[in-house]
PDB file of C-alpha atoms in Angstrom:
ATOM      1  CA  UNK A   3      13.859  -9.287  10.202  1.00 77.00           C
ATOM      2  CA  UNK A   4      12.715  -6.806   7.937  1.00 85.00           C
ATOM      3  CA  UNK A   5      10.679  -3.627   8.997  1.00 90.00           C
ATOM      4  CA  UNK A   6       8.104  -1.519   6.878  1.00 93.00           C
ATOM      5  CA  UNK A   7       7.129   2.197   7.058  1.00 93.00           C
ATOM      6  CA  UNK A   8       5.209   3.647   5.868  1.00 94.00           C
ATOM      7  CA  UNK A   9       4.090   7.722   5.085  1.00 92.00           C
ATOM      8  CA  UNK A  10       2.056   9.849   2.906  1.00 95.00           C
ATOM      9  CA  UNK A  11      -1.593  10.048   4.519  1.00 95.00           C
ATOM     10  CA  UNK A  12      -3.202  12.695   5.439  1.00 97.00           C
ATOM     11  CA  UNK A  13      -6.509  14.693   4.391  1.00 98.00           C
ATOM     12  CA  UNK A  14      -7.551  15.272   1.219  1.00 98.00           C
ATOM     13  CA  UNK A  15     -11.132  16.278  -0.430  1.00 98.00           C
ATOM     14  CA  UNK A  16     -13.030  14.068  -2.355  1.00 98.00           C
ATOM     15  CA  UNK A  17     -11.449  13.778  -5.919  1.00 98.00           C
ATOM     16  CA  UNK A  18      -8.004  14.661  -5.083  1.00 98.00           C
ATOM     17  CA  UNK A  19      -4.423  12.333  -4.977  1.00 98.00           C
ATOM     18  CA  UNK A  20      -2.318  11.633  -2.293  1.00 98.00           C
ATOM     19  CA  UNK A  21       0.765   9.151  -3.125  1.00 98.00           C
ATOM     20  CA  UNK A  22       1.811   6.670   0.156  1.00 98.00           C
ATOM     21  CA  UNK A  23       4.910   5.856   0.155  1.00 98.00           C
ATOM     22  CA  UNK A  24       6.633   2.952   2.148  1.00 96.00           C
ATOM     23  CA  UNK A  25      10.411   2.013   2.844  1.00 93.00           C
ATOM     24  CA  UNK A  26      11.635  -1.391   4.180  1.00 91.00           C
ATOM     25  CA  UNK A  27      14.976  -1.791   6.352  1.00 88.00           C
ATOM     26  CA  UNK A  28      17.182  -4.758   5.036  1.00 73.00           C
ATOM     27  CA  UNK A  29      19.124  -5.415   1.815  1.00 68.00           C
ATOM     28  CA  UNK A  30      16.311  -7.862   0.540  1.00 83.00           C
ATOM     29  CA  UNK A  31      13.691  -5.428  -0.748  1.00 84.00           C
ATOM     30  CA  UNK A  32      13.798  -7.051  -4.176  1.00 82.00           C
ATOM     31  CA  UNK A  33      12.870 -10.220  -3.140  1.00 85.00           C
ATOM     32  CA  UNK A  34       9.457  -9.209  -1.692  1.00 91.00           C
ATOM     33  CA  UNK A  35       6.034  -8.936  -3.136  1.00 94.00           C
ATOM     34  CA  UNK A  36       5.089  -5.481  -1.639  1.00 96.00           C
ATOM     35  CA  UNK A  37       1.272  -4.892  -1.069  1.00 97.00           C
ATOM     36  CA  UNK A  38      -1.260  -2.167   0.442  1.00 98.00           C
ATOM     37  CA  UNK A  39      -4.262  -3.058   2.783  1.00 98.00           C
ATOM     38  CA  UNK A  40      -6.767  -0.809   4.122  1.00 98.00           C
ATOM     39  CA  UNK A  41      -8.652  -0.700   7.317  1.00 98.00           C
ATOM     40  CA  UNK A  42     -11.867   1.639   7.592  1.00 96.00           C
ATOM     41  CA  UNK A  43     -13.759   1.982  10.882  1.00 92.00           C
ATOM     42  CA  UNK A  44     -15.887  -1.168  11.883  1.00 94.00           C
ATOM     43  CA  UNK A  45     -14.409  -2.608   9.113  1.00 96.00           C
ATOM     44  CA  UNK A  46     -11.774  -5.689   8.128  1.00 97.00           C
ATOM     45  CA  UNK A  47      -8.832  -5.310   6.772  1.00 96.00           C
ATOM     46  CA  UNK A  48      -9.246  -5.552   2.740  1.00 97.00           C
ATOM     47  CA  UNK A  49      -6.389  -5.851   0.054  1.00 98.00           C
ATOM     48  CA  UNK A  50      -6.094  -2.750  -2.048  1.00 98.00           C
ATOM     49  CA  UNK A  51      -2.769  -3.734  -4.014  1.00 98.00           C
ATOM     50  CA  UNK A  52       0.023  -5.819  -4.558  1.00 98.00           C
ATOM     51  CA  UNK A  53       3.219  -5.534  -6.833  1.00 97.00           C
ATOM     52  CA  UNK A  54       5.536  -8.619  -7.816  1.00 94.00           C
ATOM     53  CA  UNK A  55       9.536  -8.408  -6.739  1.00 87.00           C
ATOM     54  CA  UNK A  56      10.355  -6.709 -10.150  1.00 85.00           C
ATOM     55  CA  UNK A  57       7.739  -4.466 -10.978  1.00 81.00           C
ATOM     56  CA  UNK A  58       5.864  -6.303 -13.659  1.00 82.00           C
ATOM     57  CA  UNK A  59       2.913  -7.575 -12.368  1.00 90.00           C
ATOM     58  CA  UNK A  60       0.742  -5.884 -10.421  1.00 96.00           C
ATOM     59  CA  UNK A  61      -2.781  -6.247  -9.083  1.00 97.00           C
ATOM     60  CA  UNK A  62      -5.465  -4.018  -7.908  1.00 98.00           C
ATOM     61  CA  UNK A  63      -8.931  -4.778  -6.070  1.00 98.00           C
ATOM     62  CA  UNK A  64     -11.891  -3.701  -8.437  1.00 97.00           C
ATOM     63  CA  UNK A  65     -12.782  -0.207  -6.061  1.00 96.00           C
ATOM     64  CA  UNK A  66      -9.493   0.968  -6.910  1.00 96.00           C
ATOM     65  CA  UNK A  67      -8.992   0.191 -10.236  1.00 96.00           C
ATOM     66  CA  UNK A  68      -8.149   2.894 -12.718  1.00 96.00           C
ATOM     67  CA  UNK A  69      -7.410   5.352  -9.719  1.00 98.00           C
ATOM     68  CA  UNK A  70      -4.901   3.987  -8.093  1.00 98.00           C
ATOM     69  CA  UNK A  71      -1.555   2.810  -9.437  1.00 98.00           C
ATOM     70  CA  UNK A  72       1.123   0.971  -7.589  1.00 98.00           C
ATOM     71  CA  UNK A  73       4.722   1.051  -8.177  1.00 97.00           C
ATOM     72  CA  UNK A  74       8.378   0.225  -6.737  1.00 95.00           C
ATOM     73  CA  UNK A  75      12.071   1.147  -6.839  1.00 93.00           C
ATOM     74  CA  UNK A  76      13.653  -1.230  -5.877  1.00 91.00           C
ATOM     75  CA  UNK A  77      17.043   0.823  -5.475  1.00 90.00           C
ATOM     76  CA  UNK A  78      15.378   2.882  -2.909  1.00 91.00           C
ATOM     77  CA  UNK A  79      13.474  -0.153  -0.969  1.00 91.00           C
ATOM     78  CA  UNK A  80      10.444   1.754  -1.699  1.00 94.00           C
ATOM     79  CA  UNK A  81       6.884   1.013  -2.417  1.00 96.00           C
ATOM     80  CA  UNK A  82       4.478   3.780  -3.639  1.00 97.00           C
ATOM     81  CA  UNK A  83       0.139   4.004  -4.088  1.00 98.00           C
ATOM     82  CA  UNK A  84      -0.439   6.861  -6.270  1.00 98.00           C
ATOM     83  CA  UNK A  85      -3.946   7.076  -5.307  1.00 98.00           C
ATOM     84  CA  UNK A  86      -5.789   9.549  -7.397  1.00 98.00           C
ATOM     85  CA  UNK A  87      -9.962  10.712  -7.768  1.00 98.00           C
ATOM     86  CA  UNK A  88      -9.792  10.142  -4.368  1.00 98.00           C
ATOM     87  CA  UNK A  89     -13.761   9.298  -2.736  1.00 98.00           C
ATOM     88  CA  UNK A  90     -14.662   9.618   1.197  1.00 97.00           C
ATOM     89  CA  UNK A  91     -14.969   6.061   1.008  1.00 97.00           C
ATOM     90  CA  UNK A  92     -11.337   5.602   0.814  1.00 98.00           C
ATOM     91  CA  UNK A  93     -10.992   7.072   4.128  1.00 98.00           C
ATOM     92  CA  UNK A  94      -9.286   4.351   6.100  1.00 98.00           C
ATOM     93  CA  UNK A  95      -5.496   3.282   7.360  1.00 98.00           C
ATOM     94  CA  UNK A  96      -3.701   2.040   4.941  1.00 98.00           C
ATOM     95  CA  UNK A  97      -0.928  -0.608   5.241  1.00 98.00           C
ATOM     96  CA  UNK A  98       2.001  -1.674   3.858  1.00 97.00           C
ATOM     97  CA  UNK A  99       3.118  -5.502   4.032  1.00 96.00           C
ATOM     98  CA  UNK A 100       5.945  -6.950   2.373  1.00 94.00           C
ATOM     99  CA  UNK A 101       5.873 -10.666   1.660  1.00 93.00           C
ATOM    100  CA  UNK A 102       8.550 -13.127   1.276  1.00 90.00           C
ATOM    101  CA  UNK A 103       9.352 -16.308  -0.407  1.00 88.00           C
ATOM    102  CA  UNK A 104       7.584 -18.273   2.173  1.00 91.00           C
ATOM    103  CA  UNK A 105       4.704 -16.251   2.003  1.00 91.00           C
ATOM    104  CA  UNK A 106       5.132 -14.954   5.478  1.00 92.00           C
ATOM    105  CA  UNK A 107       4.005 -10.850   5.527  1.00 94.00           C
ATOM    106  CA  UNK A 108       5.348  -8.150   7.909  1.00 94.00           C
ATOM    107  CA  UNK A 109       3.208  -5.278   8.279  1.00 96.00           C
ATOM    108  CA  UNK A 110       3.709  -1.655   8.852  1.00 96.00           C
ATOM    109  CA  UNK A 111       2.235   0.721  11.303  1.00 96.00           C
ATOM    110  CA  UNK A 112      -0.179   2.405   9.055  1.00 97.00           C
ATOM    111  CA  UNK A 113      -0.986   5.749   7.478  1.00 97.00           C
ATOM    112  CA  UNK A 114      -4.346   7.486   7.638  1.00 97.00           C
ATOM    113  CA  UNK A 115      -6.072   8.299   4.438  1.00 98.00           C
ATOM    114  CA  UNK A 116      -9.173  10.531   4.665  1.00 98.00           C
ATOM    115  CA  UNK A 117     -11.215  11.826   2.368  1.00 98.00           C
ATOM    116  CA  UNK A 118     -13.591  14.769   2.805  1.00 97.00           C
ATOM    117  CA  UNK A 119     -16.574  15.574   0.937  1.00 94.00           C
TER     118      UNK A 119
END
């Protein structure tokens, strides 16, 4: 069973970066899509990004387009959001989830993101 973690949050003012980072256990990191979600207060869960098994395809929702950039190693089992002009509506946890051939997702524990203005 595969486990995610994830780390990087923390506080930040409105228009500056933070990078997430998030590690799975196993020896099957390659074989997973690896995505962020975010949570805000009162709010659903919404998909923020999502990176294929080898790197090459990658897709973003539209808020976070052009500020936020995913990315993987997959020799270090890690996923990264390079999340950059930061605004206070990003403020949320943020998840990682790695999905796997059968399209079943594990989730991590979260990360808090927020964003001061």
């Amino acid at each position: 069973q595969v486990h995610v973690y994830e780390c990087g949050g923390g506080l930040v003012q409105a228009g500056g970066s933070l990078r997430l980072s998030c590690a799975t256990s196993g020896q099957t990191f390659s074989s997973y899509t690896m995505g962020w979600f975010r949570q805000a207060p009162g709010r659903e869960h919404e998909f923020v990004s999502s990176i294929g098994w080898d790197g090459g395809t990658a897709s973003y929702a539209d808020f976070v387009k052009g500020r936020f950039i995913i990315s993987r190693d997959n020799a270090k089992n890690t996923v990264y959001l390079q999340m950059n002009n930061l605004k206070p509506e990003d403020t949320a946890v943020y998840y990682c989830t790695a999905r796997d051939g059968r399209d079943h997702i594990t989730w991590g524990q979260g990360t808090q993101v927020t964003v001061s203005s």
